[in-house]
PDB file of C-alpha atoms in Angstrom:
ATOM      1  CA  MET A1131      21.037  51.516 -58.109  1.00 50.00           C
ATOM      2  CA  ARG A1132      19.186  48.405 -59.476  1.00 54.00           C
ATOM      3  CA  ARG A1133      19.041  47.253 -55.766  1.00 55.00           C
ATOM      4  CA  TRP A1134      16.732  49.944 -54.578  1.00 53.00           C
ATOM      5  CA  PRO A1135      13.560  48.888 -56.266  1.00 54.00           C
ATOM      6  CA  LEU A1136      14.065  45.383 -54.776  1.00 51.00           C
ATOM      7  CA  LEU A1137      14.563  46.832 -51.188  1.00 53.00           C
ATOM      8  CA  CYS A1138      11.530  48.956 -51.537  1.00 52.00           C
ATOM      9  CA  LEU A1139       9.402  46.081 -52.757  1.00 50.00           C
ATOM     10  CA  ALA A1140      10.507  43.989 -49.595  1.00 52.00           C
ATOM     11  CA  CYS A1141       9.536  46.740 -47.160  1.00 52.00           C
ATOM     12  CA  ALA A1142       6.176  46.945 -48.736  1.00 50.00           C
ATOM     13  CA  LEU A1143       5.510  43.227 -48.068  1.00 45.00           C
ATOM     14  CA  MET A1144       6.532  43.253 -44.634  1.00 47.00           C
ATOM     15  CA  LEU A1145       4.154  46.198 -43.846  1.00 45.00           C
ATOM     16  CA  SER A1146       1.224  44.684 -45.789  1.00 44.00           C
ATOM     17  CA  PRO A1147      -1.972  43.875 -43.657  1.00 43.00           C
ATOM     18  CA  THR A1148      -1.869  40.062 -44.907  1.00 40.00           C
ATOM     19  CA  ALA A1149       1.498  39.435 -43.416  1.00 37.00           C
ATOM     20  CA  SER A1150       0.816  41.004 -40.033  1.00 35.00           C
ATOM     21  CA  PHE A1151      -2.290  38.995 -39.634  1.00 33.00           C
ATOM     22  CA  ALA A1152      -0.354  35.752 -40.422  1.00 35.00           C
ATOM     23  CA  ALA A1153       2.063  36.571 -37.524  1.00 37.00           C
ATOM     24  CA  ASP A1154      -0.892  37.045 -35.228  1.00 39.00           C
ATOM     25  CA  ALA A1155      -2.445  33.782 -36.257  1.00 39.00           C
ATOM     26  CA  ASP A1156       0.852  32.083 -35.665  1.00 42.00           C
ATOM     27  CA  GLU A1157       0.902  33.223 -32.066  1.00 42.00           C
ATOM     28  CA  ASP A1158      -2.874  32.076 -31.563  1.00 43.00           C
ATOM     29  CA  SER A1159      -2.531  28.468 -32.491  1.00 43.00           C
ATOM     30  CA  ASP A1160      -6.273  27.747 -31.917  1.00 46.00           C
ATOM     31  CA  SER A1161      -7.363  29.754 -34.999  1.00 45.00           C
ATOM     32  CA  GLY A1162      -7.042  28.461 -38.485  1.00 49.00           C
ATOM     33  CA  VAL A1163      -8.371  31.489 -40.382  1.00 48.00           C
ATOM     34  CA  ASP A1164      -7.526  35.183 -39.860  1.00 50.00           C
ATOM     35  CA  ASP A1165     -10.031  38.102 -39.890  1.00 55.00           C
ATOM     36  CA  GLY A1166      -9.112  38.692 -43.670  1.00 56.00           C
ATOM     37  CA  GLY A1167     -10.092  35.176 -44.505  1.00 58.00           C
ATOM     38  CA  THR A1168      -6.532  34.104 -45.247  1.00 62.00           C
ATOM     39  CA  VAL A1169      -5.795  30.425 -44.323  1.00 58.00           C
ATOM     40  CA  VAL A1170      -2.664  30.198 -42.152  1.00 54.00           C
ATOM     41  CA  ALA A1171      -0.756  27.254 -40.661  1.00 57.00           C
ATOM     42  CA  THR A1172      -1.527  26.058 -37.225  1.00 56.00           C
ATOM     43  CA  ARG A1173      -0.428  23.407 -34.672  1.00 60.00           C
ATOM     44  CA  ALA A1174      -2.237  20.272 -34.367  1.00 53.00           C
ATOM     45  CA  PRO A1175      -4.463  19.948 -31.008  1.00 57.00           C
ATOM     46  CA  LYS A1176      -3.040  17.834 -28.173  1.00 61.00           C
ATOM     47  CA  GLU A1177      -4.359  14.315 -27.861  1.00 52.00           C
ATOM     48  CA  LYS A1178      -6.872  14.273 -24.993  1.00 59.00           C
ATOM     49  CA  SER A1179      -6.086  10.778 -23.907  1.00 54.00           C
ATOM     50  CA  PRO A1180      -2.652   9.938 -25.077  1.00 53.00           C
ATOM     51  CA  GLN A1181      -1.422   6.284 -24.946  1.00 49.00           C
ATOM     52  CA  LYS A1182       1.446   6.381 -22.500  1.00 53.00           C
ATOM     53  CA  VAL A1183       2.502   2.716 -23.166  1.00 51.00           C
ATOM     54  CA  ARG A1184       1.901   1.693 -26.836  1.00 55.00           C
ATOM     55  CA  ARG A1185       2.411  -2.084 -26.352  1.00 65.00           C
ATOM     56  CA  LYS A1186       1.639  -3.815 -23.017  1.00 73.00           C
ATOM     57  CA  PHE A1187       3.817  -6.741 -22.160  1.00 77.00           C
ATOM     58  CA  PHE A1188       1.456  -8.560 -19.733  1.00 83.00           C
ATOM     59  CA  SER A1189      -2.318  -9.090 -19.413  1.00 88.00           C
ATOM     60  CA  LYS A1190      -4.246  -9.858 -16.267  1.00 91.00           C
ATOM     61  CA  ALA A1191      -7.877  -9.649 -17.544  1.00 91.00           C
ATOM     62  CA  LYS A1192      -9.880 -12.829 -17.068  1.00 94.00           C
ATOM     63  CA  ARG A1193      -6.989 -14.771 -15.100  1.00 95.00           C
ATOM     64  CA  LEU A1194      -6.438 -15.991 -11.641  1.00 97.00           C
ATOM     65  CA  GLU A1195      -3.400 -14.691  -9.681  1.00 97.00           C
ATOM     66  CA  ILE A1196      -1.903 -17.005  -7.203  1.00 97.00           C
ATOM     67  CA  ALA A1197       0.647 -15.103  -4.803  1.00 97.00           C
ATOM     68  CA  PRO A1198       2.674 -16.732  -2.032  1.00 98.00           C
ATOM     69  CA  PHE A1199       4.556 -14.138   0.037  1.00 97.00           C
ATOM     70  CA  PHE A1200       6.695 -13.756   3.062  1.00 96.00           C
ATOM     71  CA  GLY A1201       7.168 -10.524   5.276  1.00 95.00           C
ATOM     72  CA  PHE A1202       7.400  -8.826   8.612  1.00 93.00           C
ATOM     73  CA  ILE A1203       5.311  -6.525  11.047  1.00 90.00           C
ATOM     74  CA  SER A1204       7.370  -3.384  11.791  1.00 82.00           C
ATOM     75  CA  ASN A1205       5.442  -1.390  14.200  1.00 84.00           C
ATOM     76  CA  ASN A1206       4.505  -3.617  17.370  1.00 83.00           C
ATOM     77  CA  PRO A1207       6.331  -2.149  20.322  1.00 80.00           C
ATOM     78  CA  PHE A1208       6.962  -5.274  22.220  1.00 81.00           C
ATOM     79  CA  ASN A1209       7.004  -8.210  19.633  1.00 81.00           C
ATOM     80  CA  GLN A1210       8.990  -8.691  16.370  1.00 83.00           C
ATOM     81  CA  ASP A1211       7.147 -11.090  14.145  1.00 86.00           C
ATOM     82  CA  MET A1212       7.336 -12.515  10.708  1.00 90.00           C
ATOM     83  CA  VAL A1213       4.479 -13.574   8.554  1.00 94.00           C
ATOM     84  CA  GLY A1214       3.746 -16.013   5.719  1.00 96.00           C
ATOM     85  CA  GLY A1215       0.754 -16.298   3.626  1.00 97.00           C
ATOM     86  CA  LEU A1216      -1.051 -16.739   0.299  1.00 98.00           C
ATOM     87  CA  ALA A1217      -3.344 -14.488  -1.710  1.00 98.00           C
ATOM     88  CA  LEU A1218      -5.700 -15.515  -4.566  1.00 98.00           C
ATOM     89  CA  ALA A1219      -7.025 -12.818  -6.969  1.00 97.00           C
ATOM     90  CA  TYR A1220      -9.313 -12.913  -9.784  1.00 97.00           C
ATOM     91  CA  HIS A1221      -8.727 -10.081 -12.331  1.00 96.00           C
ATOM     92  CA  PHE A1222     -12.226  -9.070 -13.931  1.00 96.00           C
ATOM     93  CA  SER A1223     -10.342  -6.587 -16.178  1.00 94.00           C
ATOM     94  CA  GLU A1224      -6.816  -4.852 -16.389  1.00 92.00           C
ATOM     95  CA  ARG A1225      -7.805  -2.645 -13.610  1.00 94.00           C
ATOM     96  CA  ILE A1226     -10.175  -4.373 -11.100  1.00 96.00           C
ATOM     97  CA  ALA A1227      -9.712  -7.564  -9.112  1.00 97.00           C
ATOM     98  CA  VAL A1228     -10.923  -9.155  -6.007  1.00 98.00           C
ATOM     99  CA  GLU A1229      -8.443 -10.802  -3.699  1.00 98.00           C
ATOM    100  CA  VAL A1230      -8.757 -13.166  -0.669  1.00 98.00           C
ATOM    101  CA  GLN A1231      -5.876 -13.372   1.489  1.00 97.00           C
ATOM    102  CA  GLY A1232      -4.679 -15.227   4.483  1.00 96.00           C
ATOM    103  CA  GLN A1233      -1.418 -14.825   6.501  1.00 96.00           C
ATOM    104  CA  TYR A1234       0.078 -15.878   9.796  1.00 94.00           C
ATOM    105  CA  GLY A1235       2.505 -14.546  12.231  1.00 89.00           C
ATOM    106  CA  PHE A1236       4.490 -17.608  12.965  1.00 86.00           C
ATOM    107  CA  LEU A1237       7.059 -16.433  15.706  1.00 82.00           C
ATOM    108  CA  SER A1238       5.798 -16.909  19.233  1.00 74.00           C
ATOM    109  CA  GLY A1239       6.921 -17.128  22.893  1.00 72.00           C
ATOM    110  CA  THR A1240       9.594 -15.044  24.361  1.00 70.00           C
ATOM    111  CA  ALA A1241      12.026 -15.608  21.581  1.00 68.00           C
ATOM    112  CA  ASN A1242      10.416 -12.624  19.601  1.00 71.00           C
ATOM    113  CA  GLU A1243      10.130 -10.214  22.402  1.00 74.00           C
ATOM    114  CA  LYS A1244      11.941  -6.959  21.901  1.00 72.00           C
ATOM    115  CA  GLY A1245      14.297  -5.405  24.317  1.00 73.00           C
ATOM    116  CA  LEU A1246      11.775  -2.821  25.280  1.00 74.00           C
ATOM    117  CA  ALA A1247       9.605  -5.240  27.173  1.00 72.00           C
ATOM    118  CA  GLY A1248      12.351  -6.373  29.499  1.00 72.00           C
ATOM    119  CA  ALA A1249      13.611  -2.769  29.877  1.00 76.00           C
ATOM    120  CA  VAL A1250       9.970  -1.701  31.238  1.00 75.00           C
ATOM    121  CA  LEU A1251       9.871  -4.694  33.550  1.00 73.00           C
ATOM    122  CA  GLN A1252      13.567  -3.809  34.840  1.00 73.00           C
ATOM    123  CA  LEU A1253      12.273  -0.354  35.845  1.00 72.00           C
ATOM    124  CA  LEU A1254       9.285  -1.917  37.870  1.00 68.00           C
ATOM    125  CA  GLN A1255      11.017  -5.042  39.202  1.00 64.00           C
ATOM    126  CA  SER A1256      10.553  -3.887  42.819  1.00 57.00           C
ATOM    127  CA  GLN A1257       6.905  -4.548  42.260  1.00 56.00           C
ATOM    128  CA  SER A1258       6.842  -8.149  42.425  1.00 58.00           C
ATOM    129  CA  GLU A1259       3.112  -8.637  41.157  1.00 67.00           C
ATOM    130  CA  PHE A1260       3.670  -6.356  38.159  1.00 80.00           C
ATOM    131  CA  TYR A1261       2.867  -7.832  34.571  1.00 84.00           C
ATOM    132  CA  LEU A1262       3.234  -6.267  31.269  1.00 85.00           C
ATOM    133  CA  GLU A1263       0.592  -6.764  28.574  1.00 86.00           C
ATOM    134  CA  ALA A1264       2.094  -7.393  25.137  1.00 87.00           C
ATOM    135  CA  THR A1265       0.129  -8.335  21.886  1.00 88.00           C
ATOM    136  CA  ASP A1266       1.466 -10.916  19.505  1.00 88.00           C
ATOM    137  CA  PRO A1267       0.004 -10.890  15.875  1.00 89.00           C
ATOM    138  CA  GLY A1268      -1.336 -14.222  14.613  1.00 90.00           C
ATOM    139  CA  ILE A1269      -3.940 -14.560  11.841  1.00 94.00           C
ATOM    140  CA  TYR A1270      -4.953 -12.064   9.097  1.00 95.00           C
ATOM    141  CA  ALA A1271      -7.873 -13.138   6.677  1.00 97.00           C
ATOM    142  CA  ASN A1272      -9.358 -10.622   4.515  1.00 97.00           C
ATOM    143  CA  VAL A1273     -11.037  -9.859   1.268  1.00 98.00           C
ATOM    144  CA  ASP A1274      -9.886  -6.870  -0.724  1.00 98.00           C
ATOM    145  CA  LEU A1275     -10.717  -4.903  -3.833  1.00 98.00           C
ATOM    146  CA  ILE A1276      -7.681  -4.335  -6.002  1.00 97.00           C
ATOM    147  CA  TRP A1277      -7.292  -1.446  -8.322  1.00 97.00           C
ATOM    148  CA  SER A1278      -4.520  -1.043 -10.831  1.00 95.00           C
ATOM    149  CA  PRO A1279      -4.727   2.505 -12.296  1.00 93.00           C
ATOM    150  CA  MET A1280      -1.306   2.530 -14.130  1.00 89.00           C
ATOM    151  CA  TYR A1281       1.404   0.463 -15.514  1.00 85.00           C
ATOM    152  CA  GLY A1282       4.779   1.381 -17.311  1.00 83.00           C
ATOM    153  CA  LYS A1283       7.890   0.345 -18.525  1.00 82.00           C
ATOM    154  CA  ILE A1284      11.530   1.466 -17.456  1.00 82.00           C
ATOM    155  CA  ASN A1285      14.846   0.799 -19.176  1.00 79.00           C
ATOM    156  CA  PRO A1286      17.692   1.651 -16.739  1.00 78.00           C
ATOM    157  CA  MET A1287      20.880   2.302 -18.495  1.00 75.00           C
ATOM    158  CA  GLY A1288      19.581   0.507 -21.596  1.00 69.00           C
ATOM    159  CA  LEU A1289      20.187  -2.988 -20.270  1.00 74.00           C
ATOM    160  CA  ALA A1290      16.681  -4.218 -20.053  1.00 75.00           C
ATOM    161  CA  VAL A1291      13.108  -3.215 -20.342  1.00 80.00           C
ATOM    162  CA  ILE A1292      11.396  -3.735 -16.873  1.00 85.00           C
ATOM    163  CA  ASN A1293       7.437  -3.993 -17.007  1.00 89.00           C
ATOM    164  CA  LEU A1294       5.815  -2.630 -13.802  1.00 90.00           C
ATOM    165  CA  ASP A1295       2.235  -2.824 -12.554  1.00 93.00           C
ATOM    166  CA  PHE A1296       1.014  -0.568  -9.646  1.00 95.00           C
ATOM    167  CA  TYR A1297      -2.017  -1.322  -7.403  1.00 97.00           C
ATOM    168  CA  PHE A1298      -3.987  -0.140  -4.422  1.00 98.00           C
ATOM    169  CA  ALA A1299      -5.962  -2.345  -2.073  1.00 98.00           C
ATOM    170  CA  LEU A1300      -8.809  -1.895   0.305  1.00 98.00           C
ATOM    171  CA  GLY A1301     -10.638  -4.535   2.188  1.00 97.00           C
ATOM    172  CA  VAL A1302     -11.871  -6.025   5.550  1.00 98.00           C
ATOM    173  CA  GLY A1303     -11.519  -9.208   7.395  1.00 97.00           C
ATOM    174  CA  TYR A1304     -10.606 -10.965  10.467  1.00 97.00           C
ATOM    175  CA  PHE A1305      -7.489 -10.161  12.821  1.00 95.00           C
ATOM    176  CA  GLY A1306      -6.485 -12.695  15.604  1.00 94.00           C
ATOM    177  CA  GLU A1307      -3.854 -11.704  18.203  1.00 92.00           C
ATOM    178  CA  THR A1308      -2.436 -13.205  21.449  1.00 91.00           C
ATOM    179  CA  ILE A1309      -2.681 -11.250  24.361  1.00 91.00           C
ATOM    180  CA  GLU A1310       0.686 -12.172  26.605  1.00 89.00           C
ATOM    181  CA  MET A1311       1.052 -11.216  30.100  1.00 89.00           C
ATOM    182  CA  LEU A1312       4.934 -10.838  30.678  1.00 87.00           C
ATOM    183  CA  ARG A1313       6.785 -10.939  34.090  1.00 84.00           C
ATOM    184  CA  LEU A1314      10.432 -10.610  34.672  1.00 81.00           C
ATOM    185  CA  GLU A1315      11.807 -13.312  37.402  1.00 78.00           C
ATOM    186  CA  ASN A1316      14.327 -12.505  39.932  1.00 74.00           C
ATOM    187  CA  ASP A1317      17.000 -14.016  37.855  1.00 70.00           C
ATOM    188  CA  GLY A1318      16.275 -11.605  35.124  1.00 71.00           C
ATOM    189  CA  VAL A1319      14.452 -14.182  32.707  1.00 77.00           C
ATOM    190  CA  LEU A1320      11.386 -13.040  31.004  1.00 80.00           C
ATOM    191  CA  ASN A1321       8.415 -15.349  31.084  1.00 83.00           C
ATOM    192  CA  ILE A1322       4.975 -15.391  29.654  1.00 84.00           C
ATOM    193  CA  TYR A1323       2.349 -16.106  32.592  1.00 85.00           C
ATOM    194  CA  SER A1324      -0.861 -15.991  30.471  1.00 86.00           C
ATOM    195  CA  GLU A1325      -1.826 -16.219  26.783  1.00 89.00           C
ATOM    196  CA  GLN A1326      -5.445 -15.527  25.463  1.00 91.00           C
ATOM    197  CA  THR A1327      -6.764 -15.073  21.871  1.00 92.00           C
ATOM    198  CA  ASN A1328      -8.153 -11.562  21.074  1.00 93.00           C
ATOM    199  CA  SER A1329     -10.381 -11.797  17.882  1.00 94.00           C
ATOM    200  CA  LEU A1330     -11.062  -8.481  16.046  1.00 95.00           C
ATOM    201  CA  PHE A1331     -12.640  -7.009  12.946  1.00 96.00           C
ATOM    202  CA  ALA A1332     -10.021  -5.434  10.737  1.00 96.00           C
ATOM    203  CA  ALA A1333     -10.039  -3.113   7.773  1.00 97.00           C
ATOM    204  CA  ASN A1334      -6.953  -2.869   5.737  1.00 96.00           C
ATOM    205  CA  LEU A1335      -5.821  -0.518   3.037  1.00 96.00           C
ATOM    206  CA  GLY A1336      -2.400  -0.576   1.149  1.00 96.00           C
ATOM    207  CA  LEU A1337      -0.357  -0.343  -2.065  1.00 96.00           C
ATOM    208  CA  GLY A1338       1.994  -2.422  -4.040  1.00 97.00           C
ATOM    209  CA  MET A1339       3.948  -3.188  -7.201  1.00 96.00           C
ATOM    210  CA  LYS A1340       4.430  -6.037  -9.567  1.00 95.00           C
ATOM    211  CA  ILE A1341       7.642  -6.437 -11.652  1.00 93.00           C
ATOM    212  CA  PHE A1342       6.721  -8.746 -14.446  1.00 92.00           C
ATOM    213  CA  LEU A1343       9.529 -11.342 -15.230  1.00 90.00           C
ATOM    214  CA  SER A1344       7.359 -13.005 -17.865  1.00 89.00           C
ATOM    215  CA  ARG A1345       3.759 -12.766 -19.181  1.00 89.00           C
ATOM    216  CA  SER A1346       2.743 -15.220 -16.331  1.00 92.00           C
ATOM    217  CA  ALA A1347       4.985 -14.497 -13.447  1.00 94.00           C
ATOM    218  CA  ALA A1348       5.977 -11.471 -11.566  1.00 95.00           C
ATOM    219  CA  LEU A1349       7.748 -10.359  -8.449  1.00 96.00           C
ATOM    220  CA  ARG A1350       5.271  -8.720  -5.993  1.00 97.00           C
ATOM    221  CA  ILE A1351       6.030  -6.127  -3.260  1.00 97.00           C
ATOM    222  CA  ASP A1352       3.198  -5.132  -0.992  1.00 97.00           C
ATOM    223  CA  ALA A1353       2.446  -2.812   2.095  1.00 96.00           C
ATOM    224  CA  ARG A1354      -0.505  -2.566   4.170  1.00 96.00           C
ATOM    225  CA  PHE A1355      -2.102  -1.023   7.260  1.00 95.00           C
ATOM    226  CA  TYR A1356      -4.340  -3.145   9.218  1.00 96.00           C
ATOM    227  CA  LEU A1357      -6.794  -0.975  11.403  1.00 96.00           C
ATOM    228  CA  THR A1358      -8.754  -2.305  14.521  1.00 95.00           C
ATOM    229  CA  LEU A1359     -11.040  -0.742  17.136  1.00 94.00           C
ATOM    230  CA  ASP A1360     -10.194  -2.418  20.484  1.00 93.00           C
ATOM    231  CA  GLN A1361     -11.212  -1.823  24.261  1.00 92.00           C
ATOM    232  CA  THR A1362      -7.955  -1.102  26.324  1.00 93.00           C
ATOM    233  CA  LEU A1363      -7.503  -0.225  29.967  1.00 93.00           C
ATOM    234  CA  ASP A1364      -7.953   3.450  30.590  1.00 94.00           C
ATOM    235  CA  PHE A1365      -5.319   5.395  32.541  1.00 91.00           C
ATOM    236  CA  SER A1366      -6.180   8.887  31.392  1.00 91.00           C
ATOM    237  CA  ASN A1367      -7.484  10.054  34.825  1.00 92.00           C
ATOM    238  CA  THR A1368      -7.033   9.368  38.524  1.00 92.00           C
ATOM    239  CA  ASP A1369     -10.231   7.389  39.260  1.00 93.00           C
ATOM    240  CA  ASN A1370      -9.734   5.005  36.101  1.00 93.00           C
ATOM    241  CA  ALA A1371      -6.107   4.483  36.793  1.00 91.00           C
ATOM    242  CA  SER A1372      -6.866   3.690  40.515  1.00 91.00           C
ATOM    243  CA  ALA A1373      -9.454   1.378  39.603  1.00 92.00           C
ATOM    244  CA  ASN A1374      -7.197  -0.545  36.950  1.00 90.00           C
ATOM    245  CA  HIS A1375      -4.376  -0.653  39.413  1.00 86.00           C
ATOM    246  CA  ARG A1376      -6.371  -2.693  41.821  1.00 88.00           C
ATOM    247  CA  LEU A1377      -7.067  -5.398  39.232  1.00 89.00           C
ATOM    248  CA  PRO A1378      -5.263  -8.701  40.057  1.00 85.00           C
ATOM    249  CA  GLY A1379      -1.876  -8.904  37.913  1.00 81.00           C
ATOM    250  CA  LEU A1380      -3.078 -11.309  35.194  1.00 87.00           C
ATOM    251  CA  GLU A1381      -6.354  -9.582  34.783  1.00 88.00           C
ATOM    252  CA  ALA A1382      -4.982  -6.082  34.033  1.00 89.00           C
ATOM    253  CA  ASN A1383      -5.403  -6.412  30.380  1.00 91.00           C
ATOM    254  CA  ARG A1384      -7.733  -5.369  27.560  1.00 91.00           C
ATOM    255  CA  LEU A1385      -9.590  -8.617  27.715  1.00 92.00           C
ATOM    256  CA  SER A1386     -10.991  -7.759  31.203  1.00 92.00           C
ATOM    257  CA  CYS A1387     -12.900  -5.166  29.419  1.00 92.00           C
ATOM    258  CA  GLY A1388     -15.369  -7.425  28.047  1.00 82.00           C
ATOM    259  CA  ALA A1389     -15.286  -9.780  31.222  1.00 87.00           C
ATOM    260  CA  ALA A1390     -18.477 -10.023  33.173  1.00 87.00           C
ATOM    261  CA  GLY A1391     -18.244  -8.479  36.765  1.00 86.00           C
ATOM    262  CA  SER A1392     -14.931  -7.016  35.826  1.00 90.00           C
ATOM    263  CA  ALA A1393     -14.027  -3.626  37.595  1.00 91.00           C
ATOM    264  CA  ALA A1394     -11.790  -2.679  34.630  1.00 93.00           C
ATOM    265  CA  ARG A1395     -12.165   0.953  33.373  1.00 93.00           C
ATOM    266  CA  CYS A1396     -11.688   0.889  29.602  1.00 94.00           C
ATOM    267  CA  THR A1397     -11.799   3.197  26.493  1.00 94.00           C
ATOM    268  CA  THR A1398     -11.895   2.447  22.784  1.00 94.00           C
ATOM    269  CA  SER A1399      -8.783   2.906  21.037  1.00 92.00           C
ATOM    270  CA  LEU A1400      -7.672   2.571  17.150  1.00 93.00           C
ATOM    271  CA  ALA A1401      -4.687   0.139  16.741  1.00 90.00           C
ATOM    272  CA  ASN A1402      -2.720  -0.682  13.617  1.00 90.00           C
ATOM    273  CA  SER A1403      -0.243  -3.057  12.236  1.00 92.00           C
ATOM    274  CA  PHE A1404       1.834  -2.256   9.316  1.00 94.00           C
ATOM    275  CA  VAL A1405       2.793  -5.324   7.269  1.00 95.00           C
ATOM    276  CA  VAL A1406       5.512  -5.419   4.396  1.00 96.00           C
ATOM    277  CA  THR A1407       5.725  -8.507   2.246  1.00 97.00           C
ATOM    278  CA  VAL A1408       7.640  -9.591  -0.857  1.00 97.00           C
ATOM    279  CA  GLY A1409       6.595 -12.597  -2.725  1.00 97.00           C
ATOM    280  CA  GLY A1410       5.718 -14.072  -6.372  1.00 97.00           C
ATOM    281  CA  SER A1411       2.645 -13.786  -8.532  1.00 96.00           C
ATOM    282  CA  PHE A1412       1.760 -16.618 -10.887  1.00 96.00           C
ATOM    283  CA  PHE A1413      -1.183 -16.174 -13.385  1.00 96.00           C
ATOM    284  CA  VAL A1414      -3.225 -18.713 -14.950  1.00 93.00           C
ATOM    285  CA  PRO A1415      -4.282 -19.750 -17.527  1.00 89.00           C
ATOM    286  CA  GLY A1416      -1.242 -19.054 -19.622  1.00 77.00           C
ATOM    287  CA  ALA A1417      -0.775 -15.863 -21.392  1.00 68.00           C
ATOM    288  CA  LYS A1418      -1.283 -15.514 -25.189  1.00 65.00           C
ATOM    289  CA  LYS A1419       1.873 -15.518 -27.313  1.00 60.00           C
ATOM    290  CA  GLU A1420       1.450 -12.174 -28.782  1.00 52.00           C
ATOM    291  CA  PRO A1421       1.569  -9.082 -26.374  1.00 49.00           C
ATOM    292  CA  THR A1422      -1.612  -7.196 -26.084  1.00 48.00           C
ATOM    293  CA  VAL A1423      -2.040  -3.605 -27.374  1.00 47.00           C
ATOM    294  CA  ALA A1424      -2.919  -0.976 -24.712  1.00 49.00           C
ATOM    295  CA  SER A1425      -5.967   0.808 -25.233  1.00 47.00           C
ATOM    296  CA  ARG A1426      -7.229   4.092 -23.769  1.00 46.00           C
ATOM    297  CA  ASP A1427      -9.902   2.171 -21.689  1.00 46.00           C
ATOM    298  CA  ASN A1428      -7.124   0.378 -19.719  1.00 44.00           C
TER     299      ASN A1428
END
């Protein structure tokens, strides 16, 4: 019988107004005081700009980056080419840098011609005066703005901490390519009968990643599109195609579009080169001994 008074007291507390307001306030975490003036527990507000990485292993601000690299051009239909080059970048802050880059496609001649060039000429071998135009990439020289919006760390399988830096590139510069006129001989040998340089203005955009091996050295992986506007022979209608087919064999290429007195019918086209490179990045002067602490401004 002594238990009944205790049960009645518990029921009264559960149904009291103060207890119900506390439950409502717990559901609404933005309010710290209920309508009755009772102070209730609330959750702390979320941090607006949380620090994703507390201690940054590397620092780039006020340092010069020297980056030799090696790579290839993947989207040329008739030529396969390898490139080598060097990039110099000055980092004004952890996020912003200006880079000067130069690279050169060092394969040339018929050794780097793809099988597609010979296949096209085989189909047209009955036309003894037929030549095929191919473009062979040469010099790329450009100035780029580098933006590094994020960095991070990964710890695969708990073996080692890998420090990463991601960046985007946007720039302009010079692109030089060789215009090759190819012909298939009666014995099936592919020969180059004419080589001329085509100089173009190029814009480029890309992205990349650096994997820091130490505070002054990193592995760099880079991919960029080089975009150019060029005049090419127009075969989109019967009149233009007929006029271009009457051009002498070695003149039936895009360089005839700018030649004085040429009968070539041309159109403006957008061409692109996709270049993938791998190399190293070395930062000078040397890094401080102590790692930097990341701030919300980085």
